[in-house]
Coordinates of C-alpha atoms in Angstrom, one line a residue:
M1 CA 0.1 0.0 -0.1
Q2 CA 1.4 3.5 -0.8
R3 CA 1.3 5.9 1.6
K4 CA -0.4 9.0 1.3
E5 CA 1.5 12.4 1.9
R6 CA 0.5 16.0 2.6
H7 CA 3.2 18.7 2.1
V8 CA 3.6 22.2 3.7
V9 CA 5.7 24.1 0.9
P10 CA 6.6 27.7 0.4
N11 CA 4.8 29.4 -2.3
K12 CA 6.8 31.6 -4.9
D13 CA 4.7 34.5 -4.7
G14 CA 4.9 34.4 -0.6
G15 CA 3.3 32.4 2.1
W16 CA 2.8 28.8 2.3
D17 CA 0.7 26.1 0.6
S18 CA -0.5 23.0 1.9
K19 CA -0.7 20.3 -0.8
R20 CA -1.3 16.6 -1.4
E21 CA 1.4 14.6 -2.8
N22 CA 1.8 15.2 -6.7
A23 CA -0.9 17.8 -6.7
E24 CA -0.4 20.8 -9.2
R25 CA -2.6 23.2 -7.0
A26 CA -2.5 23.7 -3.3
S27 CA -5.3 22.7 -1.1
K28 CA -5.1 25.8 0.7
H29 CA -2.8 28.9 0.9
F30 CA -1.8 30.5 4.1
E31 CA 0.4 33.5 4.9
K32 CA 2.1 32.0 7.9
K33 CA 3.9 28.8 8.1
E34 CA 2.4 28.0 11.5
D35 CA -1.2 28.4 10.2
A36 CA -0.4 26.1 7.2
L37 CA 1.1 23.5 9.5
Q38 CA -1.8 23.7 11.9
W39 CA -4.4 23.2 9.2
S40 CA -2.5 20.5 7.5
K41 CA -1.8 18.6 10.7
E42 CA -5.7 18.3 11.1
K43 CA -5.9 17.3 7.4
A44 CA -3.3 14.6 7.8
K45 CA -5.2 13.2 10.8
Q46 CA -8.3 13.0 8.9
E47 CA -6.7 11.4 5.8
G48 CA -4.4 9.2 7.9
S49 CA -1.4 10.5 6.0
E50 CA 2.2 11.5 6.3
L51 CA 2.7 15.5 7.1
I52 CA 6.0 16.5 5.5
P53 CA 6.7 20.2 6.2
H54 CA 9.4 22.0 4.1
R55 CA 11.7 24.8 4.8
K56 CA 12.0 28.0 2.5
D57 CA 14.9 26.3 0.7
G58 CA 12.6 23.2 -0.2
T59 CA 14.5 20.8 2.2
I60 CA 12.3 18.5 4.4
Q61 CA 11.9 19.5 8.0
N62 CA 10.6 17.1 10.8
P63 CA 8.0 14.7 8.9
N64 CA 5.4 13.1 11.0
S65 CA 2.9 10.2 10.4
Y66 CA -0.7 10.1 11.1
G67 CA -1.6 6.9 9.4
N68 CA -0.1 3.5 8.7
D69 CA 3.6 4.2 9.0
P70 CA 5.8 1.9 6.7
N71 CA 8.6 2.5 9.0
P72 CA 7.5 2.9 12.4
P73 CA 10.1 3.7 15.3
K74 CA 11.6 0.7 16.9
D75 CA 11.6 2.4 20.3
K76 CA 8.0 1.8 21.6
K77 CA 8.5 4.2 24.5
Q78 CA 7.9 7.3 22.3

C-alpha cells in the first residue's frame, strides 16, 4: 500500500501552501507557516497521511505520520 502524503511548501509568490502529494494546485494557501502546519496537521489526521513540512529552501523538516507508518520507530517508549 502506498502511503499518502501532505506537504507544507513555500509559495513562490509568498506565504505557504498545503498540498497533497503530486498535486499541481495547493489545497489551501496561508500567509504564515504556523497556520499552514496547523491546518495541514488536522487534514493529515483525517486522511491518515504523512505530514511533510518543508523549509523555505525546499528541504524537508521533521515529517510526522498520522496513518499507517511503513517505518514505525523501533523504540516503543515514544
